[in-house]
Amino acid sequence: MLRPKIPVMPQPTGLLTPPARVIEPTAVIQQQSAPVAPPVAAPASSWPTVQLTPGSVLALVGGGTAVVLVVGAVLVSMLLAVAITGASVAVCAVVLRSLITADAKRR
C-alpha cells in the first residue's frame, strides 16, 4: 500500500581528508623592558551604591518569605498528590487480589 522511500546517500567525491597544515617554528626575541610605572589608584566606580533603609530591608524579608511559602506550598501539594496516587493504586491492588483469590476459590 504505502512504501517508504529509503534515502540514497551519494558517494563522496574529491578529497576526503583535509590537507595537512605546515606549522613553521617561530623565534622568540627578547626585548629590553621599559621601566615600570608605579601603580595608579583605580578610579571610583560609576555604579551607584545601594543603601538599605529599614523599609527596604523589611520589604526584602517579606518578599523572600512569600517566595519560600509559595514554593513550599507547591512542593507539599505535589508530595500529597503522589502519596494519594500511591495509596489509591495500593487499594486497587488489594481489591483486585481479593477478587482473583475469591474467584479461584469458587472453582
mmCIF file with all atom_site columns, C-alpha atoms in Angstrom:
data_model
loop_
_atom_site.group_PDB
_atom_site.id
_atom_site.type_symbol
_atom_site.label_atom_id
_atom_site.label_alt_id
_atom_site.label_comp_id
_atom_site.label_asym_id
_atom_site.label_entity_id
_atom_site.label_seq_id
_atom_site.pdbx_PDB_ins_code
_atom_site.Cartn_x
_atom_site.Cartn_y
_atom_site.Cartn_z
_atom_site.occupancy
_atom_site.B_iso_or_equiv
_atom_site.pdbx_formal_charge
_atom_site.auth_seq_id
_atom_site.auth_comp_id
_atom_site.auth_asym_id
_atom_site.auth_atom_id
_atom_site.pdbx_PDB_model_num
ATOM 1   C CA . MET A 1 1   ? 0.000   0.000   0.000  1.00 0.00 ? 1   MET A CA 1
ATOM 2   C CA . LEU A 1 2   ? 2.369   2.732   1.218  1.00 0.00 ? 2   LEU A CA 1
ATOM 3   C CA . ARG A 1 3   ? 6.047   2.060   0.810  1.00 0.00 ? 3   ARG A CA 1
ATOM 4   C CA . PRO A 1 4   ? 8.561   4.384   2.428  1.00 0.00 ? 4   PRO A CA 1
ATOM 5   C CA . LYS A 1 5   ? 11.352  5.669   0.235  1.00 0.00 ? 5   LYS A CA 1
ATOM 6   C CA . ILE A 1 6   ? 14.802  4.995   1.583  1.00 0.00 ? 6   ILE A CA 1
ATOM 7   C CA . PRO A 1 7   ? 17.068  7.986   1.086  1.00 0.00 ? 7   PRO A CA 1
ATOM 8   C CA . VAL A 1 8   ? 20.066  7.319   -1.097 1.00 0.00 ? 8   VAL A CA 1
ATOM 9   C CA . MET A 1 9   ? 23.365  8.639   0.194  1.00 0.00 ? 9   MET A CA 1
ATOM 10  C CA . PRO A 1 10  ? 25.514  9.893   -2.674 1.00 0.00 ? 10  PRO A CA 1
ATOM 11  C CA . GLN A 1 11  ? 29.123  8.773   -2.735 1.00 0.00 ? 11  GLN A CA 1
ATOM 12  C CA . PRO A 1 12  ? 31.587  11.459  -1.673 1.00 0.00 ? 12  PRO A CA 1
ATOM 13  C CA . THR A 1 13  ? 33.721  12.898  -4.425 1.00 0.00 ? 13  THR A CA 1
ATOM 14  C CA . GLY A 1 14  ? 37.090  14.562  -4.264 1.00 0.00 ? 14  GLY A CA 1
ATOM 15  C CA . LEU A 1 15  ? 39.362  14.820  -1.287 1.00 0.00 ? 15  LEU A CA 1
ATOM 16  C CA . LEU A 1 16  ? 38.112  13.036  1.841  1.00 0.00 ? 16  LEU A CA 1
ATOM 17  C CA . THR A 1 17  ? 40.648  14.336  4.349  1.00 0.00 ? 17  THR A CA 1
ATOM 18  C CA . PRO A 1 18  ? 41.614  17.973  4.766  1.00 0.00 ? 18  PRO A CA 1
ATOM 19  C CA . PRO A 1 19  ? 45.146  18.825  3.681  1.00 0.00 ? 19  PRO A CA 1
ATOM 20  C CA . ALA A 1 20  ? 47.778  18.797  6.403  1.00 0.00 ? 20  ALA A CA 1
ATOM 21  C CA . ARG A 1 21  ? 48.864  22.195  7.698  1.00 0.00 ? 21  ARG A CA 1
ATOM 22  C CA . VAL A 1 22  ? 52.519  23.024  7.877  1.00 0.00 ? 22  VAL A CA 1
ATOM 23  C CA . ILE A 1 23  ? 53.453  24.738  11.120 1.00 0.00 ? 23  ILE A CA 1
ATOM 24  C CA . GLU A 1 24  ? 56.577  26.814  10.909 1.00 0.00 ? 24  GLU A CA 1
ATOM 25  C CA . PRO A 1 25  ? 58.661  27.346  14.059 1.00 0.00 ? 25  PRO A CA 1
ATOM 26  C CA . THR A 1 26  ? 58.867  30.875  15.408 1.00 0.00 ? 26  THR A CA 1
ATOM 27  C CA . ALA A 1 27  ? 61.779  32.513  17.085 1.00 0.00 ? 27  ALA A CA 1
ATOM 28  C CA . VAL A 1 28  ? 61.458  34.176  20.492 1.00 0.00 ? 28  VAL A CA 1
ATOM 29  C CA . ILE A 1 29  ? 63.172  37.562  20.574 1.00 0.00 ? 29  ILE A CA 1
ATOM 30  C CA . GLN A 1 30  ? 63.683  39.210  23.941 1.00 0.00 ? 30  GLN A CA 1
ATOM 31  C CA . GLN A 1 31  ? 63.483  42.973  24.056 1.00 0.00 ? 31  GLN A CA 1
ATOM 32  C CA . GLN A 1 32  ? 64.672  45.488  26.606 1.00 0.00 ? 32  GLN A CA 1
ATOM 33  C CA . SER A 1 33  ? 61.885  46.105  29.098 1.00 0.00 ? 33  SER A CA 1
ATOM 34  C CA . ALA A 1 34  ? 60.816  49.665  29.770 1.00 0.00 ? 34  ALA A CA 1
ATOM 35  C CA . PRO A 1 35  ? 60.848  50.944  33.369 1.00 0.00 ? 35  PRO A CA 1
ATOM 36  C CA . VAL A 1 36  ? 57.687  50.035  35.211 1.00 0.00 ? 36  VAL A CA 1
ATOM 37  C CA . ALA A 1 37  ? 55.497  52.945  36.277 1.00 0.00 ? 37  ALA A CA 1
ATOM 38  C CA . PRO A 1 38  ? 54.100  52.919  39.827 1.00 0.00 ? 38  PRO A CA 1
ATOM 39  C CA . PRO A 1 39  ? 50.538  51.627  40.071 1.00 0.00 ? 39  PRO A CA 1
ATOM 40  C CA . VAL A 1 40  ? 47.800  54.187  39.729 1.00 0.00 ? 40  VAL A CA 1
ATOM 41  C CA . ALA A 1 41  ? 44.787  54.103  42.028 1.00 0.00 ? 41  ALA A CA 1
ATOM 42  C CA . ALA A 1 42  ? 41.665  52.783  40.318 1.00 0.00 ? 42  ALA A CA 1
ATOM 43  C CA . PRO A 1 43  ? 39.033  55.390  39.528 1.00 0.00 ? 43  PRO A CA 1
ATOM 44  C CA . ALA A 1 44  ? 35.888  55.407  41.603 1.00 0.00 ? 44  ALA A CA 1
ATOM 45  C CA . SER A 1 45  ? 33.155  53.101  40.341 1.00 0.00 ? 45  SER A CA 1
ATOM 46  C CA . SER A 1 46  ? 30.383  54.676  38.314 1.00 0.00 ? 46  SER A CA 1
ATOM 47  C CA . TRP A 1 47  ? 27.870  52.251  39.824 1.00 0.00 ? 47  TRP A CA 1
ATOM 48  C CA . PRO A 1 48  ? 25.610  53.780  42.454 1.00 0.00 ? 48  PRO A CA 1
ATOM 49  C CA . THR A 1 49  ? 25.957  52.431  45.950 1.00 0.00 ? 49  THR A CA 1
ATOM 50  C CA . VAL A 1 50  ? 22.991  50.560  47.361 1.00 0.00 ? 50  VAL A CA 1
ATOM 51  C CA . GLN A 1 51  ? 21.719  51.899  50.645 1.00 0.00 ? 51  GLN A CA 1
ATOM 52  C CA . LEU A 1 52  ? 19.294  49.731  52.560 1.00 0.00 ? 52  LEU A CA 1
ATOM 53  C CA . THR A 1 53  ? 16.759  51.537  54.648 1.00 0.00 ? 53  THR A CA 1
ATOM 54  C CA . PRO A 1 54  ? 14.727  49.741  57.320 1.00 0.00 ? 54  PRO A CA 1
ATOM 55  C CA . GLY A 1 55  ? 11.722  49.794  54.974 1.00 0.00 ? 55  GLY A CA 1
ATOM 56  C CA . SER A 1 56  ? 13.597  48.202  52.087 1.00 0.00 ? 56  SER A CA 1
ATOM 57  C CA . VAL A 1 57  ? 15.041  45.530  54.383 1.00 0.00 ? 57  VAL A CA 1
ATOM 58  C CA . LEU A 1 58  ? 11.529  44.748  55.606 1.00 0.00 ? 58  LEU A CA 1
ATOM 59  C CA . ALA A 1 59  ? 10.289  44.547  52.004 1.00 0.00 ? 59  ALA A CA 1
ATOM 60  C CA . LEU A 1 60  ? 13.123  42.182  51.051 1.00 0.00 ? 60  LEU A CA 1
ATOM 61  C CA . VAL A 1 61  ? 12.440  39.937  54.034 1.00 0.00 ? 61  VAL A CA 1
ATOM 62  C CA . GLY A 1 62  ? 8.714   39.913  53.271 1.00 0.00 ? 62  GLY A CA 1
ATOM 63  C CA . GLY A 1 63  ? 9.300   39.104  49.601 1.00 0.00 ? 63  GLY A CA 1
ATOM 64  C CA . GLY A 1 64  ? 11.705  36.309  50.445 1.00 0.00 ? 64  GLY A CA 1
ATOM 65  C CA . THR A 1 65  ? 9.257   34.856  52.952 1.00 0.00 ? 65  THR A CA 1
ATOM 66  C CA . ALA A 1 66  ? 6.461   34.945  50.373 1.00 0.00 ? 66  ALA A CA 1
ATOM 67  C CA . VAL A 1 67  ? 8.628   33.139  47.824 1.00 0.00 ? 67  VAL A CA 1
ATOM 68  C CA . VAL A 1 68  ? 9.582   30.448  50.336 1.00 0.00 ? 68  VAL A CA 1
ATOM 69  C CA . LEU A 1 69  ? 5.939   29.937  51.340 1.00 0.00 ? 69  LEU A CA 1
ATOM 70  C CA . VAL A 1 70  ? 4.715   29.663  47.745 1.00 0.00 ? 70  VAL A CA 1
ATOM 71  C CA . VAL A 1 71  ? 7.465   27.218  46.747 1.00 0.00 ? 71  VAL A CA 1
ATOM 72  C CA . GLY A 1 72  ? 6.830   25.179  49.892 1.00 0.00 ? 72  GLY A CA 1
ATOM 73  C CA . ALA A 1 73  ? 3.094   25.015  49.204 1.00 0.00 ? 73  ALA A CA 1
ATOM 74  C CA . VAL A 1 74  ? 3.717   23.823  45.652 1.00 0.00 ? 74  VAL A CA 1
ATOM 75  C CA . LEU A 1 75  ? 6.155   21.139  46.796 1.00 0.00 ? 75  LEU A CA 1
ATOM 76  C CA . VAL A 1 76  ? 3.844   19.920  49.566 1.00 0.00 ? 76  VAL A CA 1
ATOM 77  C CA . SER A 1 77  ? 0.901   19.717  47.163 1.00 0.00 ? 77  SER A CA 1
ATOM 78  C CA . MET A 1 78  ? 2.983   17.683  44.719 1.00 0.00 ? 78  MET A CA 1
ATOM 79  C CA . LEU A 1 79  ? 4.032   15.348  47.534 1.00 0.00 ? 79  LEU A CA 1
ATOM 80  C CA . LEU A 1 80  ? 0.406   14.914  48.600 1.00 0.00 ? 80  LEU A CA 1
ATOM 81  C CA . ALA A 1 81  ? -0.630  14.157  45.016 1.00 0.00 ? 81  ALA A CA 1
ATOM 82  C CA . VAL A 1 82  ? 1.996   11.415  44.777 1.00 0.00 ? 82  VAL A CA 1
ATOM 83  C CA . ALA A 1 83  ? 1.003   9.982   48.170 1.00 0.00 ? 83  ALA A CA 1
ATOM 84  C CA . ILE A 1 84  ? -2.715  9.913   47.305 1.00 0.00 ? 84  ILE A CA 1
ATOM 85  C CA . THR A 1 85  ? -1.994  8.297   43.944 1.00 0.00 ? 85  THR A CA 1
ATOM 86  C CA . GLY A 1 86  ? 0.156   5.631   45.600 1.00 0.00 ? 86  GLY A CA 1
ATOM 87  C CA . ALA A 1 87  ? -2.499  4.898   48.208 1.00 0.00 ? 87  ALA A CA 1
ATOM 88  C CA . SER A 1 88  ? -5.233  4.561   45.582 1.00 0.00 ? 88  SER A CA 1
ATOM 89  C CA . VAL A 1 89  ? -3.085  2.202   43.496 1.00 0.00 ? 89  VAL A CA 1
ATOM 90  C CA . ALA A 1 90  ? -2.439  0.109   46.614 1.00 0.00 ? 90  ALA A CA 1
ATOM 91  C CA . VAL A 1 91  ? -6.178  -0.079  47.384 1.00 0.00 ? 91  VAL A CA 1
ATOM 92  C CA . CYS A 1 92  ? -6.907  -1.111  43.793 1.00 0.00 ? 92  CYS A CA 1
ATOM 93  C CA . ALA A 1 93  ? -4.245  -3.817  44.019 1.00 0.00 ? 93  ALA A CA 1
ATOM 94  C CA . VAL A 1 94  ? -5.739  -5.213  47.236 1.00 0.00 ? 94  VAL A CA 1
ATOM 95  C CA . VAL A 1 95  ? -9.236  -5.253  45.749 1.00 0.00 ? 95  VAL A CA 1
ATOM 96  C CA . LEU A 1 96  ? -8.075  -6.988  42.571 1.00 0.00 ? 96  LEU A CA 1
ATOM 97  C CA . ARG A 1 97  ? -6.117  -9.519  44.585 1.00 0.00 ? 97  ARG A CA 1
ATOM 98  C CA . SER A 1 98  ? -9.118  -10.347 46.721 1.00 0.00 ? 98  SER A CA 1
ATOM 99  C CA . LEU A 1 99  ? -11.341 -10.688 43.630 1.00 0.00 ? 99  LEU A CA 1
ATOM 100 C CA . ILE A 1 100 ? -8.854  -13.031 41.963 1.00 0.00 ? 100 ILE A CA 1
ATOM 101 C CA . THR A 1 101 ? -8.471  -15.218 45.080 1.00 0.00 ? 101 THR A CA 1
ATOM 102 C CA . ALA A 1 102 ? -12.259 -15.339 45.621 1.00 0.00 ? 102 ALA A CA 1
ATOM 103 C CA . ASP A 1 103 ? -12.755 -16.381 42.010 1.00 0.00 ? 103 ASP A CA 1
ATOM 104 C CA . ALA A 1 104 ? -10.101 -19.087 42.335 1.00 0.00 ? 104 ALA A CA 1
ATOM 105 C CA . LYS A 1 105 ? -11.758 -20.496 45.490 1.00 0.00 ? 105 LYS A CA 1
ATOM 106 C CA . ARG A 1 106 ? -15.145 -20.820 43.746 1.00 0.00 ? 106 ARG A CA 1
ATOM 107 C CA . ARG A 1 107 ? -13.796 -23.089 41.023 1.00 0.00 ? 107 ARG A CA 1
#
